[in-house]
PDB file of C-alpha atoms in Angstrom:
ATOM      1  CA  MET A  23     -38.742   0.974 -33.107  1.00  0.00           C
ATOM      2  CA  ALA A  24     -38.491   4.551 -31.887  1.00  0.00           C
ATOM      3  CA  PHE A  25     -35.198   5.950 -30.704  1.00  0.00           C
ATOM      4  CA  VAL A  26     -36.501   6.632 -27.187  1.00  0.00           C
ATOM      5  CA  LYS A  27     -37.631   3.020 -26.804  1.00  0.00           C
ATOM      6  CA  ARG A  28     -34.215   1.705 -27.967  1.00  0.00           C
ATOM      7  CA  LEU A  29     -32.463   4.120 -25.604  1.00  0.00           C
ATOM      8  CA  GLY A  30     -34.620   2.823 -22.739  1.00  0.00           C
ATOM      9  CA  TYR A  31     -33.676  -0.796 -23.495  1.00  0.00           C
ATOM     10  CA  PHE A  32     -30.024   0.164 -23.744  1.00  0.00           C
ATOM     11  CA  LEU A  33     -30.021   2.014 -20.419  1.00  0.00           C
ATOM     12  CA  PHE A  34     -31.896  -0.834 -18.718  1.00  0.00           C
ATOM     13  CA  GLY A  35     -29.345  -3.403 -19.923  1.00  0.00           C
ATOM     14  CA  LEU A  36     -26.450  -1.129 -19.031  1.00  0.00           C
ATOM     15  CA  SER A  37     -27.735  -0.649 -15.487  1.00  0.00           C
ATOM     16  CA  ILE A  38     -28.156  -4.408 -14.986  1.00  0.00           C
ATOM     17  CA  GLY A  39     -24.588  -4.944 -16.229  1.00  0.00           C
ATOM     18  CA  ILE A  40     -23.141  -2.299 -13.912  1.00  0.00           C
ATOM     19  CA  VAL A  41     -24.939  -3.773 -10.901  1.00  0.00           C
ATOM     20  CA  PHE A  42     -23.681  -7.251 -11.809  1.00  0.00           C
ATOM     21  CA  LEU A  43     -20.068  -6.104 -12.231  1.00  0.00           C
ATOM     22  CA  THR A  44     -20.131  -4.122  -8.993  1.00  0.00           C
ATOM     23  CA  PHE A  45     -21.443  -7.143  -7.077  1.00  0.00           C
ATOM     24  CA  PHE A  46     -18.957  -9.511  -8.786  1.00  0.00           C
ATOM     25  CA  PHE A  47     -15.841  -7.377  -8.170  1.00  0.00           C
ATOM     26  CA  LYS A  48     -16.820  -6.519  -4.602  1.00  0.00           C
ATOM     27  CA  LYS A  49     -17.257 -10.209  -3.797  1.00  0.00           C
ATOM     28  CA  LYS A  50     -13.967 -11.106  -5.502  1.00  0.00           C
ATOM     29  CA  THR A  51     -11.930  -8.528  -3.570  1.00  0.00           C
ATOM     30  CA  ALA A  52     -13.565  -9.523  -0.271  1.00  0.00           C
ATOM     31  CA  GLU A  53     -12.838 -13.239  -0.729  1.00  0.00           C
ATOM     32  CA  THR A  54      -9.264 -13.051  -1.961  1.00  0.00           C
ATOM     33  CA  GLY A  55      -8.113  -9.903  -0.194  1.00  0.00           C
ATOM     34  CA  VAL A  56      -6.878  -8.521  -3.489  1.00  0.00           C
ATOM     35  CA  SER A  57      -6.530  -4.774  -3.601  1.00  0.00           C
ATOM     36  CA  PHE A  58      -5.894  -2.849  -6.754  1.00  0.00           C
ATOM     37  CA  CYS A  59      -2.858  -0.582  -6.457  1.00  0.00           C
ATOM     38  CA  TYR A  60      -2.218   1.657  -9.418  1.00  0.00           C
ATOM     39  CA  LEU A  61      -0.623   4.735  -7.870  1.00  0.00           C
ATOM     40  CA  PRO A  62       3.146   4.770  -7.157  1.00  0.00           C
ATOM     41  CA  ASN A  63       2.748   5.211  -3.390  1.00  0.00           C
ATOM     42  CA  CYS A  64       0.466   2.183  -3.098  1.00  0.00           C
ATOM     43  CA  ARG A  65       2.655   0.038  -5.344  1.00  0.00           C
ATOM     44  CA  VAL A  66       5.867   0.781  -3.398  1.00  0.00           C
ATOM     45  CA  LEU A  67       4.252   0.071  -0.022  1.00  0.00           C
ATOM     46  CA  LYS A  68       2.683  -3.144  -1.322  1.00  0.00           C
ATOM     47  CA  ASP A  69       6.044  -4.272  -2.734  1.00  0.00           C
ATOM     48  CA  ILE A  70       7.779  -3.635   0.600  1.00  0.00           C
ATOM     49  CA  ARG A  71       5.055  -5.456   2.553  1.00  0.00           C
ATOM     50  CA  SER A  72       5.310  -8.501   0.268  1.00  0.00           C
ATOM     51  CA  LYS A  73       8.989  -9.075   1.111  1.00  0.00           C
ATOM     52  CA  GLN A  74      10.668 -10.460   4.190  1.00  0.00           C
ATOM     53  CA  LEU A  75      11.382  -7.616   6.619  1.00  0.00           C
ATOM     54  CA  HIS A  76      14.790  -7.258   8.263  1.00  0.00           C
ATOM     55  CA  TYR A  77      15.457  -4.746  11.020  1.00  0.00           C
ATOM     56  CA  SER A  78      18.630  -2.721  11.575  1.00  0.00           C
ATOM     57  CA  ASP A  79      20.378  -2.719  14.951  1.00  0.00           C
ATOM     58  CA  ASP A  80      18.748   0.612  15.869  1.00  0.00           C
ATOM     59  CA  ILE A  81      15.261  -0.733  15.151  1.00  0.00           C
ATOM     60  CA  ASN A  82      16.002  -3.975  17.021  1.00  0.00           C
ATOM     61  CA  GLN A  83      17.111  -1.927  20.031  1.00  0.00           C
ATOM     62  CA  MET A  84      13.901   0.123  19.887  1.00  0.00           C
ATOM     63  CA  LEU A  85      11.897  -3.111  19.727  1.00  0.00           C
ATOM     64  CA  LEU A  86      13.748  -4.542  22.736  1.00  0.00           C
ATOM     65  CA  ASN A  87      13.250  -1.327  24.750  1.00  0.00           C
ATOM     66  CA  LYS A  88       9.515  -1.430  23.921  1.00  0.00           C
ATOM     67  CA  GLU A  89       9.733   2.032  22.329  1.00  0.00           C
ATOM     68  CA  LEU A  90       8.383   0.515  19.135  1.00  0.00           C
ATOM     69  CA  ASP A  91       6.224  -2.429  18.160  1.00  0.00           C
ATOM     70  CA  THR A  92       6.159  -4.406  14.934  1.00  0.00           C
ATOM     71  CA  THR A  93       2.505  -3.427  14.523  1.00  0.00           C
ATOM     72  CA  ASP A  94       3.660   0.217  14.368  1.00  0.00           C
ATOM     73  CA  ILE A  95       5.965  -0.635  11.485  1.00  0.00           C
ATOM     74  CA  ILE A  96       3.245  -2.583   9.691  1.00  0.00           C
ATOM     75  CA  PHE A  97       0.848   0.328  10.224  1.00  0.00           C
ATOM     76  CA  LEU A  98       3.335   2.730   8.602  1.00  0.00           C
ATOM     77  CA  LEU A  99       3.829   0.317   5.711  1.00  0.00           C
ATOM     78  CA  LYS A 100       0.052   0.244   5.148  1.00  0.00           C
ATOM     79  CA  GLU A 101      -1.050   3.801   5.896  1.00  0.00           C
ATOM     80  CA  GLY A 102       2.159   5.780   5.319  1.00  0.00           C
ATOM     81  CA  VAL A 103       3.010   8.078   2.445  1.00  0.00           C
ATOM     82  CA  VAL A 104       6.224   7.650   0.464  1.00  0.00           C
ATOM     83  CA  ASP A 105       8.140  10.919   0.036  1.00  0.00           C
ATOM     84  CA  PHE A 106       9.641  10.356  -3.404  1.00  0.00           C
ATOM     85  CA  SER A 107      11.506  13.683  -3.379  1.00  0.00           C
ATOM     86  CA  LYS A 108      13.571  12.553  -0.356  1.00  0.00           C
ATOM     87  CA  SER A 109      13.873   8.919  -1.485  1.00  0.00           C
ATOM     88  CA  ASP A 110      16.701   7.418  -3.543  1.00  0.00           C
ATOM     89  CA  THR A 111      14.829   5.535  -6.265  1.00  0.00           C
ATOM     90  CA  LYS A 112      17.730   5.345  -8.726  1.00  0.00           C
ATOM     91  CA  SER A 113      20.238   3.344  -6.663  1.00  0.00           C
ATOM     92  CA  ASN A 114      21.060  -0.244  -7.495  1.00  0.00           C
ATOM     93  CA  PRO A 115      20.427  -2.971  -6.186  1.00  0.00           C
ATOM     94  CA  CYS A 116      18.533  -1.507  -3.197  1.00  0.00           C
ATOM     95  CA  LYS A 117      16.317   1.553  -3.433  1.00  0.00           C
ATOM     96  CA  THR A 118      15.867   3.677  -0.325  1.00  0.00           C
ATOM     97  CA  TYR A 119      12.430   5.074   0.515  1.00  0.00           C
ATOM     98  CA  LEU A 120      11.369   7.566   3.167  1.00  0.00           C
ATOM     99  CA  ILE A 121       7.886   6.796   4.463  1.00  0.00           C
ATOM    100  CA  GLU A 122       6.010   9.413   6.465  1.00  0.00           C
ATOM    101  CA  GLY A 123       3.131   8.721   8.797  1.00  0.00           C
ATOM    102  CA  GLU A 124       1.697   9.368  12.225  1.00  0.00           C
ATOM    103  CA  LEU A 125       2.445   7.126  15.208  1.00  0.00           C
ATOM    104  CA  HIS A 126       1.102   7.777  18.687  1.00  0.00           C
ATOM    105  CA  GLY A 127       0.190  11.356  17.798  1.00  0.00           C
ATOM    106  CA  LYS A 128       3.666  12.211  16.459  1.00  0.00           C
ATOM    107  CA  GLU A 129       4.955  12.543  12.923  1.00  0.00           C
ATOM    108  CA  ALA A 130       7.168   9.516  12.151  1.00  0.00           C
ATOM    109  CA  PHE A 131       9.701   8.998   9.363  1.00  0.00           C
ATOM    110  CA  LEU A 132      10.634   5.443   8.430  1.00  0.00           C
ATOM    111  CA  THR A 133      13.598   4.711   6.162  1.00  0.00           C
ATOM    112  CA  VAL A 134      13.400   1.439   4.225  1.00  0.00           C
ATOM    113  CA  LYS A 135      15.958  -0.134   1.893  1.00  0.00           C
ATOM    114  CA  ASN A 136      13.987  -2.133  -0.646  1.00  0.00           C
ATOM    115  CA  CYS A 137      16.132  -4.827  -2.256  1.00  0.00           C
ATOM    116  CA  ASN A 138      15.108  -7.537  -4.727  1.00  0.00           C
ATOM    117  CA  ASN A 139      14.367 -10.231  -2.167  1.00  0.00           C
ATOM    118  CA  LYS A 140      14.195  -8.395   1.179  1.00  0.00           C
ATOM    119  CA  ALA A 141      13.304  -5.068   2.736  1.00  0.00           C
ATOM    120  CA  GLN A 142      15.428  -3.639   5.528  1.00  0.00           C
ATOM    121  CA  ILE A 143      13.915  -1.206   7.985  1.00  0.00           C
ATOM    122  CA  SER A 144      16.846   1.148   8.636  1.00  0.00           C
ATOM    123  CA  THR A 145      15.700   4.009  10.834  1.00  0.00           C
ATOM    124  CA  LEU A 146      12.646   5.450  12.523  1.00  0.00           C
ATOM    125  CA  GLU A 147      12.644   9.091  13.603  1.00  0.00           C
ATOM    126  CA  TYR A 148       9.973  11.145  15.302  1.00  0.00           C
TER     127      TYR A 148
END
């Protein structure tokens, strides 16, 4: 069998396999809601979102005064960017992260203490 013919068979099989895997993984992520987080920013935000959230007195007051909504906090925990240079990632048992994002057209900074079994939302500054 000539090399060109073998190469054609190989490329045909490879393309069928790639199409199958793309379809399979797309369906799997859509059904289960699984997202693949490999970068540090994504992993930290996913870890914080997976824990029970507790709010500090300042955040509770902002929630009561309707200056802030829990959906705003969830939005920052999904779409925000962790500033690792301003975060305290070495402390024990709770690490402190500064999350930057945009809320209502303003730059917002959310401070979160991430402990082993809970995450405390400490401050929110515009």
